[in-house]
mmCIF file of C-alpha atoms in Angstrom:
data_model
loop_
_atom_site.group_PDB
_atom_site.id
_atom_site.type_symbol
_atom_site.label_atom_id
_atom_site.label_comp_id
_atom_site.label_asym_id
_atom_site.label_seq_id
_atom_site.Cartn_x
_atom_site.Cartn_y
_atom_site.Cartn_z
ATOM 1 C CA MET I 77 -88.670 105.804 -5.125
ATOM 2 C CA LEU I 78 -91.579 105.305 -7.478
ATOM 3 C CA LEU I 79 -93.719 102.370 -6.412
ATOM 4 C CA ARG I 80 -95.542 100.446 -9.126
ATOM 5 C CA SER I 81 -98.485 98.183 -8.553
ATOM 6 C CA PRO I 82 -98.350 94.640 -9.924
ATOM 7 C CA PRO I 83 -99.543 94.519 -13.555
ATOM 8 C CA HIS I 84 -102.660 92.519 -12.620
ATOM 9 C CA LEU I 85 -103.861 95.167 -10.122
ATOM 10 C CA ALA I 86 -105.363 98.566 -10.856
ATOM 11 C CA PHE I 87 -106.485 101.301 -8.470
ATOM 12 C CA PHE I 88 -109.554 103.471 -9.006
ATOM 13 C CA SER I 89 -111.322 106.208 -7.105
ATOM 14 C CA PRO I 90 -113.865 104.763 -4.598
ATOM 15 C CA HIS I 91 -116.514 106.831 -6.326
ATOM 16 C CA SER I 92 -115.752 105.715 -9.874
ATOM 17 C CA PRO I 93 -118.105 103.294 -11.727
ATOM 18 C CA THR I 94 -115.148 101.040 -12.484
ATOM 19 C CA TYR I 95 -114.336 100.720 -8.775
ATOM 20 C CA LEU I 96 -117.934 99.915 -7.887
ATOM 21 C CA ARG I 97 -118.222 97.278 -10.615
ATOM 22 C CA SER I 98 -114.939 95.684 -9.473
ATOM 23 C CA LEU I 99 -116.152 95.628 -5.858
ATOM 24 C CA PHE I 100 -119.413 93.960 -6.886
ATOM 25 C CA ILE I 101 -117.597 91.298 -8.912
ATOM 26 C CA LEU I 102 -115.168 90.528 -6.081
ATOM 27 C CA SER I 103 -117.832 90.327 -3.381
ATOM 28 C CA SER I 104 -120.107 88.118 -5.467
ATOM 29 C CA SER I 105 -117.407 85.723 -6.672
ATOM 30 C CA PRO I 106 -117.471 82.176 -5.231
ATOM 31 C CA ARG I 107 -113.984 82.512 -3.761
ATOM 32 C CA MET I 108 -114.714 85.768 -1.909
ATOM 33 C CA SER I 109 -118.129 84.677 -0.656
ATOM 34 C CA GLY I 110 -116.932 81.324 0.632
ATOM 35 C CA GLN I 111 -118.917 79.275 -1.886
ATOM 36 C CA THR I 112 -117.529 76.148 -3.552
ATOM 37 C CA VAL I 113 -116.159 76.826 -7.049
ATOM 38 C CA ASP I 114 -118.179 74.969 -9.646
ATOM 39 C CA PRO I 115 -115.860 73.548 -12.370
ATOM 40 C CA ILE I 116 -118.713 73.783 -14.853
ATOM 41 C CA MET I 117 -118.874 77.537 -14.292
ATOM 42 C CA LEU I 118 -115.130 77.909 -14.755
ATOM 43 C CA GLU I 119 -114.762 75.619 -17.752
ATOM 44 C CA ASN I 120 -117.995 75.755 -19.638
ATOM 45 C CA PHE I 121 -116.283 74.978 -22.919
ATOM 46 C CA PRO I 122 -117.240 72.660 -25.792
ATOM 47 C CA LYS I 123 -115.838 69.148 -25.514
ATOM 48 C CA PRO I 124 -113.641 67.841 -28.342
ATOM 49 C CA LEU I 125 -115.024 64.790 -30.131
ATOM 50 C CA SER I 126 -111.737 63.465 -31.516
ATOM 51 C CA PRO I 127 -109.219 61.782 -29.198
ATOM 52 C CA PRO I 128 -106.117 63.468 -27.760
ATOM 53 C CA LEU I 129 -102.738 63.003 -29.391
ATOM 54 C CA PRO I 130 -101.382 59.437 -29.079
ATOM 55 C CA ALA I 131 -98.414 58.952 -26.771
ATOM 56 C CA ILE I 132 -96.181 57.857 -29.657
ATOM 57 C CA SER I 133 -96.724 61.109 -31.536
ATOM 58 C CA LYS I 134 -94.504 63.214 -29.260
ATOM 59 C CA SER I 135 -91.270 61.305 -29.880
ATOM 60 C CA VAL I 136 -92.006 60.561 -33.547
ATOM 61 C CA GLU I 137 -92.961 64.169 -34.323
ATOM 62 C CA LEU I 138 -89.802 65.460 -32.617
ATOM 63 C CA SER I 139 -87.651 63.127 -34.690
ATOM 64 C CA ARG I 140 -89.457 64.124 -37.885
ATOM 65 C CA ALA I 141 -89.059 67.823 -37.103
ATOM 66 C CA MET I 142 -85.320 67.425 -36.632
ATOM 67 C CA THR I 143 -85.001 65.446 -39.856
ATOM 68 C CA ALA I 144 -87.052 68.046 -41.743
ATOM 69 C CA ALA I 145 -84.928 70.880 -40.374
ATOM 70 C CA ALA I 146 -81.778 69.181 -41.645
ATOM 71 C CA LYS I 147 -83.368 68.410 -45.017
ATOM 72 C CA SER I 148 -84.753 71.920 -45.389
ATOM 73 C CA SER I 149 -81.394 73.529 -44.633
ATOM 74 C CA VAL I 150 -79.890 72.075 -47.824
ATOM 75 C CA PHE I 151 -83.005 72.036 -49.998
ATOM 76 C CA ASN I 152 -83.192 73.996 -53.228
ATOM 77 C CA LEU I 153 -85.958 74.055 -55.804
ATOM 78 C CA SER I 154 -85.151 72.823 -59.281
ATOM 79 C CA ARG I 155 -86.790 73.624 -62.609
ATOM 80 C CA SER I 156 -88.548 70.253 -62.480
ATOM 81 C CA ASP I 157 -90.372 71.410 -59.324
ATOM 82 C CA VAL I 158 -92.013 74.316 -61.177
ATOM 83 C CA VAL I 159 -95.605 73.623 -62.215
ATOM 84 C CA PHE I 160 -96.394 77.084 -63.652
ATOM 85 C CA GLU I 161 -94.817 80.523 -63.857
ATOM 86 C CA ASP I 162 -95.830 83.888 -65.265
ATOM 87 C CA GLU I 163 -95.132 87.549 -64.529
ATOM 88 C CA TRP I 164 -97.197 87.545 -61.316
ATOM 89 C CA LEU I 165 -96.870 84.135 -59.688
ATOM 90 C CA ILE I 166 -95.089 80.808 -59.647
ATOM 91 C CA VAL I 167 -96.586 77.437 -58.690
ATOM 92 C CA VAL I 168 -94.252 74.747 -57.348
ATOM 93 C CA ASN I 169 -94.558 71.128 -56.276
ATOM 94 C CA LYS I 170 -93.401 71.061 -52.649
ATOM 95 C CA PRO I 171 -91.788 67.781 -51.562
ATOM 96 C CA GLN I 172 -92.612 65.935 -48.361
ATOM 97 C CA GLY I 173 -90.540 66.737 -45.291
ATOM 98 C CA VAL I 174 -89.549 70.299 -46.274
ATOM 99 C CA TYR I 175 -90.771 73.458 -44.564
ATOM 100 C CA CYS I 176 -92.668 76.038 -46.629
ATOM 101 C CA GLU I 177 -90.306 78.807 -45.564
ATOM 102 C CA ARG I 178 -87.353 77.001 -47.157
ATOM 103 C CA VAL I 179 -89.295 76.518 -50.385
ATOM 104 C CA LEU I 180 -89.987 80.255 -50.470
ATOM 105 C CA ALA I 181 -86.345 81.099 -49.755
ATOM 106 C CA SER I 182 -85.164 79.022 -52.714
ATOM 107 C CA VAL I 183 -87.601 80.559 -55.229
ATOM 108 C CA PRO I 184 -85.341 83.466 -56.339
ATOM 109 C CA ASP I 185 -82.641 81.091 -57.546
ATOM 110 C CA VAL I 186 -85.010 78.997 -59.633
ATOM 111 C CA LEU I 187 -86.661 82.139 -61.033
ATOM 112 C CA ASP I 188 -83.283 83.466 -62.106
ATOM 113 C CA GLU I 189 -82.547 80.130 -63.732
ATOM 114 C CA LEU I 190 -85.869 80.180 -65.579
ATOM 115 C CA SER I 191 -85.376 83.783 -66.691
ATOM 116 C CA ASP I 192 -81.937 83.328 -68.249
ATOM 117 C CA SER I 193 -83.448 82.935 -71.697
ATOM 118 C CA SER I 194 -85.905 85.853 -71.306
ATOM 119 C CA GLY I 195 -83.486 88.640 -70.462
ATOM 120 C CA VAL I 196 -84.510 89.074 -66.839
ATOM 121 C CA SER I 197 -81.632 90.045 -64.581
ATOM 122 C CA ALA I 198 -80.616 88.246 -61.411
ATOM 123 C CA LYS I 199 -82.368 90.936 -59.358
ATOM 124 C CA GLY I 200 -85.662 90.340 -61.083
ATOM 125 C CA GLU I 201 -85.519 93.442 -63.293
ATOM 126 C CA VAL I 202 -86.076 93.937 -67.012
ATOM 127 C CA GLY I 203 -84.283 97.053 -68.126
ATOM 128 C CA GLU I 204 -84.732 99.835 -65.572
ATOM 129 C CA GLY I 205 -88.470 99.748 -64.936
ATOM 130 C CA ARG I 206 -89.224 96.422 -63.257
ATOM 131 C CA PRO I 207 -89.163 96.344 -59.428
ATOM 132 C CA VAL I 208 -87.440 93.729 -57.340
ATOM 133 C CA ARG I 209 -89.684 90.699 -56.689
ATOM 134 C CA GLU I 210 -91.774 90.735 -53.536
ATOM 135 C CA LEU I 211 -92.249 87.023 -52.921
ATOM 136 C CA HIS I 212 -95.026 85.730 -50.657
ATOM 137 C CA LEU I 213 -96.590 82.354 -49.872
ATOM 138 C CA ALA I 214 -100.212 82.425 -51.030
ATOM 139 C CA ASN I 215 -100.969 79.072 -49.382
ATOM 140 C CA ARG I 216 -99.144 76.899 -46.890
ATOM 141 C CA LEU I 217 -98.788 73.146 -46.570
ATOM 142 C CA ASP I 218 -97.888 71.088 -43.527
ATOM 143 C CA ARG I 219 -94.293 69.977 -43.255
ATOM 144 C CA ASP I 220 -95.005 66.441 -44.467
ATOM 145 C CA THR I 221 -97.718 67.356 -46.998
ATOM 146 C CA SER I 222 -96.460 67.546 -50.566
ATOM 147 C CA GLY I 223 -97.993 69.255 -53.567
ATOM 148 C CA ALA I 224 -99.070 72.522 -55.148
ATOM 149 C CA MET I 225 -97.984 75.798 -53.561
ATOM 150 C CA ILE I 226 -98.496 79.272 -55.030
ATOM 151 C CA ILE I 227 -95.880 81.980 -54.514
ATOM 152 C CA THR I 228 -96.745 85.506 -55.633
ATOM 153 C CA LYS I 229 -94.272 88.064 -56.981
ATOM 154 C CA SER I 230 -95.797 91.286 -55.654
ATOM 155 C CA ASN I 231 -97.576 92.575 -52.566
ATOM 156 C CA LYS I 232 -100.729 93.499 -54.520
ATOM 157 C CA VAL I 233 -101.083 90.048 -56.058
ATOM 158 C CA ALA I 234 -100.380 88.460 -52.671
ATOM 159 C CA ALA I 235 -103.207 90.459 -51.081
ATOM 160 C CA LYS I 236 -105.644 89.354 -53.791
ATOM 161 C CA LEU I 237 -104.757 85.684 -53.439
ATOM 162 C CA VAL I 238 -104.852 85.729 -49.648
ATOM 163 C CA ARG I 239 -108.348 87.183 -49.922
ATOM 164 C CA ALA I 240 -109.341 84.476 -52.432
ATOM 165 C CA PHE I 241 -108.121 81.703 -50.102
ATOM 166 C CA THR I 242 -109.746 83.325 -47.063
ATOM 167 C CA GLU I 243 -113.082 83.631 -48.853
ATOM 168 C CA HIS I 244 -112.855 79.998 -50.055
ATOM 169 C CA LYS I 245 -112.801 80.997 -53.723
ATOM 170 C CA VAL I 246 -109.937 78.592 -54.452
ATOM 171 C CA LYS I 247 -110.967 74.995 -55.097
ATOM 172 C CA LYS I 248 -108.497 72.415 -53.793
ATOM 173 C CA THR I 249 -108.160 68.676 -54.091
ATOM 174 C CA TYR I 250 -105.858 66.367 -52.146
ATOM 175 C CA ILE I 251 -104.896 62.721 -52.504
ATOM 176 C CA ALA I 252 -104.298 60.638 -49.372
ATOM 177 C CA LEU I 253 -103.485 56.999 -48.666
ATOM 178 C CA CYS I 254 -105.288 55.838 -45.552
ATOM 179 C CA VAL I 255 -105.174 52.654 -43.488
ATOM 180 C CA GLY I 256 -108.261 51.364 -41.710
ATOM 181 C CA VAL I 257 -111.439 49.491 -42.449
ATOM 182 C CA ALA I 258 -112.786 50.193 -45.927
ATOM 183 C CA PRO I 259 -115.818 52.494 -45.592
ATOM 184 C CA GLU I 260 -119.226 51.535 -46.918
ATOM 185 C CA TRP I 261 -119.551 54.894 -48.686
ATOM 186 C CA GLU I 262 -117.791 55.878 -51.909
ATOM 187 C CA THR I 263 -118.513 59.592 -51.520
ATOM 188 C CA VAL I 264 -119.313 61.520 -48.366
ATOM 189 C CA THR I 265 -119.253 65.084 -47.066
ATOM 190 C CA VAL I 266 -118.347 65.743 -43.426
ATOM 191 C CA ARG I 267 -119.227 68.949 -41.569
ATOM 192 C CA SER I 268 -117.984 69.598 -38.052
ATOM 193 C CA GLY I 269 -116.455 72.164 -35.751
ATOM 194 C CA HIS I 270 -112.694 72.776 -35.527
ATOM 195 C CA GLY I 271 -110.567 74.259 -32.784
ATOM 196 C CA ARG I 272 -107.780 73.911 -30.233
ATOM 197 C CA SER I 273 -108.370 71.980 -27.048
ATOM 198 C CA LYS I 274 -107.141 73.220 -23.662
ATOM 199 C CA PHE I 275 -103.820 71.451 -24.346
ATOM 200 C CA GLY I 276 -103.301 73.267 -27.647
ATOM 201 C CA ALA I 277 -103.959 70.362 -30.026
ATOM 202 C CA TRP I 278 -106.295 70.700 -32.986
ATOM 203 C CA ARG I 279 -109.461 68.667 -32.466
ATOM 204 C CA VAL I 280 -112.832 67.944 -34.044
ATOM 205 C CA TYR I 281 -115.832 69.540 -32.336
ATOM 206 C CA ALA I 282 -119.562 69.240 -32.867
ATOM 207 C CA ALA I 283 -121.030 71.265 -35.714
ATOM 208 C CA SER I 284 -123.457 72.802 -33.220
ATOM 209 C CA ASP I 285 -120.482 74.166 -31.216
ATOM 210 C CA VAL I 286 -119.375 76.489 -34.037
ATOM 211 C CA GLY I 287 -118.999 79.990 -32.638
ATOM 212 C CA ARG I 288 -118.572 78.906 -29.015
ATOM 213 C CA SER I 289 -115.518 80.020 -27.049
ATOM 214 C CA LEU I 290 -112.562 77.737 -26.324
ATOM 215 C CA PRO I 291 -109.788 77.886 -23.718
ATOM 216 C CA GLY I 292 -107.276 80.543 -24.689
ATOM 217 C CA GLY I 293 -109.845 82.861 -26.222
ATOM 218 C CA SER I 294 -110.326 81.224 -29.632
ATOM 219 C CA VAL I 295 -113.652 79.954 -30.944
ATOM 220 C CA VAL I 296 -114.886 76.797 -32.664
ATOM 221 C CA ARG I 297 -114.969 77.343 -36.431
ATOM 222 C CA ASP I 298 -116.796 75.464 -39.142
ATOM 223 C CA MET I 299 -115.001 72.720 -41.110
ATOM 224 C CA GLU I 300 -116.333 70.825 -44.128
ATOM 225 C CA THR I 301 -114.680 68.266 -46.427
ATOM 226 C CA ALA I 302 -115.964 66.163 -49.320
ATOM 227 C CA PHE I 303 -114.355 62.726 -49.794
ATOM 228 C CA GLN I 304 -114.179 60.225 -52.662
ATOM 229 C CA VAL I 305 -112.861 56.698 -52.289
ATOM 230 C CA LEU I 306 -110.705 56.006 -55.337
ATOM 231 C CA SER I 307 -109.505 52.515 -54.501
ATOM 232 C CA VAL I 308 -109.450 49.917 -51.749
ATOM 233 C CA ASN I 309 -106.501 47.504 -51.632
ATOM 234 C CA GLY I 310 -105.667 48.403 -55.220
ATOM 235 C CA LYS I 311 -109.189 47.862 -56.580
ATOM 236 C CA ARG I 312 -110.823 50.828 -58.239
ATOM 237 C CA CYS I 313 -113.999 52.181 -56.620
ATOM 238 C CA VAL I 314 -114.992 55.330 -58.517
ATOM 239 C CA ASN I 315 -115.762 55.644 -62.204
ATOM 240 C CA GLY I 316 -113.788 58.540 -63.613
ATOM 241 C CA MET I 317 -111.210 59.808 -61.136
ATOM 242 C CA ASP I 318 -111.323 63.368 -62.413
ATOM 243 C CA GLY I 319 -111.000 65.284 -59.156
ATOM 244 C CA SER I 320 -114.253 67.099 -59.728
ATOM 245 C CA GLY I 321 -114.989 67.095 -56.004
ATOM 246 C CA LYS I 322 -118.727 66.563 -56.438
ATOM 247 C CA ASP I 323 -120.945 66.561 -53.404
ATOM 248 C CA GLY I 324 -121.013 63.290 -51.538
ATOM 249 C CA ASP I 325 -124.028 60.996 -51.661
ATOM 250 C CA GLN I 326 -123.941 60.950 -47.862
ATOM 251 C CA TYR I 327 -123.707 63.967 -45.568
ATOM 252 C CA ILE I 328 -122.388 63.638 -42.018
ATOM 253 C CA VAL I 329 -122.999 66.424 -39.536
ATOM 254 C CA VAL I 330 -120.757 65.698 -36.564
ATOM 255 C CA GLU I 331 -122.480 65.939 -33.188
ATOM 256 C CA GLU I 332 -120.958 63.077 -31.193
ATOM 257 C CA LYS I 333 -117.766 61.064 -30.899
ATOM 258 C CA SER I 334 -116.933 58.735 -33.742
ATOM 259 C CA SER I 335 -117.767 55.075 -33.295
ATOM 260 C CA ALA I 336 -114.921 54.034 -35.619
ATOM 261 C CA ASP I 337 -112.088 51.957 -34.175
ATOM 262 C CA ASN I 338 -108.824 53.347 -35.510
ATOM 263 C CA ASN I 339 -106.928 50.335 -34.170
ATOM 264 C CA LEU I 340 -108.438 48.225 -36.950
ATOM 265 C CA THR I 341 -105.984 48.421 -39.835
ATOM 266 C CA SER I 342 -107.025 45.904 -42.451
ATOM 267 C CA ASP I 343 -107.308 47.933 -45.665
ATOM 268 C CA GLU I 344 -105.439 50.519 -47.723
ATOM 269 C CA ILE I 345 -107.843 53.195 -48.930
ATOM 270 C CA LEU I 346 -106.867 55.795 -51.523
ATOM 271 C CA ILE I 347 -109.047 58.876 -51.250
ATOM 272 C CA ARG I 348 -109.499 62.265 -52.822
ATOM 273 C CA ALA I 349 -110.460 65.080 -50.465
ATOM 274 C CA SER I 350 -111.932 68.470 -51.349
ATOM 275 C CA PRO I 351 -111.892 70.859 -48.378
ATOM 276 C CA ARG I 352 -114.654 73.462 -48.462
ATOM 277 C CA SER I 353 -112.952 75.409 -45.663
ATOM 278 C CA GLY I 354 -109.286 75.964 -44.933
ATOM 279 C CA ARG I 355 -108.721 74.817 -41.367
ATOM 280 C CA THR I 356 -105.411 73.593 -39.984
ATOM 281 C CA HIS I 357 -105.031 69.803 -40.374
ATOM 282 C CA GLN I 358 -108.596 69.660 -41.693
ATOM 283 C CA ILE I 359 -108.302 66.594 -43.933
ATOM 284 C CA ARG I 360 -106.168 64.758 -41.400
ATOM 285 C CA LEU I 361 -108.705 65.377 -38.632
ATOM 286 C CA HIS I 362 -111.680 64.320 -40.738
ATOM 287 C CA CYS I 363 -109.904 61.164 -41.907
ATOM 288 C CA GLN I 364 -109.269 60.301 -38.271
ATOM 289 C CA TYR I 365 -112.912 60.910 -37.409
ATOM 290 C CA LEU I 366 -114.079 58.689 -40.290
ATOM 291 C CA GLY I 367 -111.902 55.820 -39.037
ATOM 292 C CA ILE I 368 -109.453 55.953 -41.949
ATOM 293 C CA PRO I 369 -106.431 57.885 -40.608
ATOM 294 C CA ILE I 370 -103.739 58.742 -43.131
ATOM 295 C CA ARG I 371 -100.824 56.327 -43.329
ATOM 296 C CA GLY I 372 -97.883 57.689 -41.366
ATOM 297 C CA ASP I 373 -99.945 60.382 -39.610
ATOM 298 C CA VAL I 374 -99.068 59.422 -36.036
ATOM 299 C CA LYS I 375 -100.493 62.668 -34.662
ATOM 300 C CA TYR I 376 -103.975 61.576 -35.708
ATOM 301 C CA GLU I 377 -103.755 57.812 -35.125
ATOM 302 C CA GLY I 378 -102.277 56.857 -38.490
ATOM 303 C CA VAL I 379 -99.996 53.829 -38.546
ATOM 304 C CA HIS I 380 -96.279 54.464 -38.083
ATOM 305 C CA GLU I 381 -95.329 50.958 -39.202
ATOM 306 C CA TRP I 382 -97.325 49.069 -41.787
ATOM 307 C CA ARG I 383 -96.626 45.763 -43.503
ATOM 308 C CA GLY I 384 -92.944 45.746 -42.643
ATOM 309 C CA MET I 385 -92.277 49.408 -43.463
ATOM 310 C CA THR I 386 -91.800 52.470 -41.261
ATOM 311 C CA TYR I 387 -93.242 55.747 -42.547
ATOM 312 C CA ASN I 388 -91.401 58.988 -41.871
ATOM 313 C CA GLY I 389 -94.304 61.264 -42.759
ATOM 314 C CA HIS I 390 -97.984 61.238 -43.559
ATOM 315 C CA GLU I 391 -99.038 60.477 -47.125
ATOM 316 C CA LEU I 392 -101.088 63.503 -48.128
ATOM 317 C CA HIS I 393 -100.597 65.390 -51.391
ATOM 318 C CA ALA I 394 -102.068 68.725 -52.553
ATOM 319 C CA GLU I 395 -103.150 67.531 -55.977
ATOM 320 C CA SER I 396 -104.757 70.577 -57.599
ATOM 321 C CA LEU I 397 -105.706 74.235 -57.205
ATOM 322 C CA SER I 398 -108.440 75.933 -59.260
ATOM 323 C CA LEU I 399 -108.917 79.682 -59.091
ATOM 324 C CA GLU I 400 -109.416 82.937 -60.938
ATOM 325 C CA HIS I 401 -106.097 84.471 -61.955
ATOM 326 C CA PRO I 402 -105.562 87.482 -59.645
ATOM 327 C CA VAL I 403 -104.556 89.757 -62.547
ATOM 328 C CA THR I 404 -105.997 88.436 -65.810
ATOM 329 C CA GLY I 405 -109.221 87.052 -64.349
ATOM 330 C CA ASP I 406 -108.826 83.816 -66.334
ATOM 331 C CA LEU I 407 -109.903 80.553 -64.723
ATOM 332 C CA ILE I 408 -106.778 78.487 -64.139
ATOM 333 C CA MET I 409 -106.083 75.042 -62.690
ATOM 334 C CA PHE I 410 -102.747 73.690 -61.504
ATOM 335 C CA HIS I 411 -101.943 70.002 -61.026
ATOM 336 C CA ALA I 412 -98.903 68.981 -58.999
ATOM 337 C CA PRO I 413 -97.256 65.736 -60.162
ATOM 338 C CA LEU I 414 -98.128 62.878 -57.827
ATOM 339 C CA PRO I 415 -95.597 61.290 -55.470
ATOM 340 C CA SER I 416 -94.749 57.647 -56.073
ATOM 341 C CA TRP I 417 -97.070 56.273 -53.370
ATOM 342 C CA ALA I 418 -100.046 57.986 -55.031
ATOM 343 C CA SER I 419 -99.176 57.243 -58.642
ATOM 344 C CA ASP I 420 -98.483 53.589 -57.814
ATOM 345 C CA ALA I 421 -101.843 53.270 -56.082
ATOM 346 C CA LEU I 422 -103.676 54.890 -58.995
ATOM 347 C CA GLN I 423 -101.918 52.736 -61.560
ATOM 348 C CA SER I 424 -102.754 49.555 -59.708
ATOM 349 C CA ALA I 425 -106.396 50.645 -59.615
ATOM 350 C CA ALA I 426 -106.571 51.568 -63.324
#
């Protein structure tokens, strides 16, 4: 019978360097030498500066995920969802509460519908020379985030756009409706660290922690977002809501926990956010840190119920994408039509 050692054990020659190094490590470890284990030595990790997930988020998020799965299973794009389309890519307006994968899966049908008048076959071929479409998501949105998504039609174009997003060459703006205490600033830029805590949740970390290791082997990464307040309780705050994403008058470098009280929910604040990096839940985390969590965003302390209404998702919309076309090199900008909560808020502030 062939005996195998447990996967966590390895055997070396007593004369090998590896054996000697292993022996030194074992003999000098606190457990082997009888010393008390210092928790600081074992968990010398950066401390998150944003709070852990609220207790309510677990049950609400589970319910939302189940609802989204059911909605996504029957969802199909329509021609009205298409923002732009050419030979190399298609831009669509993703609705709230639908998974990106389902949006991608329904693209072929809407492309075939759009191509009926141009002579393109149902397989995506013109004559005999055009290959079958190779569809890829160039950017992703959270389940409950609506707005502009780019889908590419070939592997080469997909690689170019992924590189553009990774290198932060794509300018993005988002619209969000927040509930909290109206901030004193009208424009601000926030820079912090970003990473997963030991429980797996995304958290805000100090800017000075960028590059430091986290539990699980990941590291703290940089995260920067510029914000504009567009309106407070329906009253306009910024002259010219053009989405230019100009640098904020104030600049916050996060190094300590926020002093904002997210239990104070007196105002509705419509904001425009321009992320300079592309971190998971970036805008949602920075809104939480600023004390103006997004309405419906229970994961990051946003209100679930507000003024007699229950919200089944957070109100965040990917408003625009500006980039260099991956094939033609032209500068292009796409605007996704606003959802009703955003257009109503903008109209009341006009």
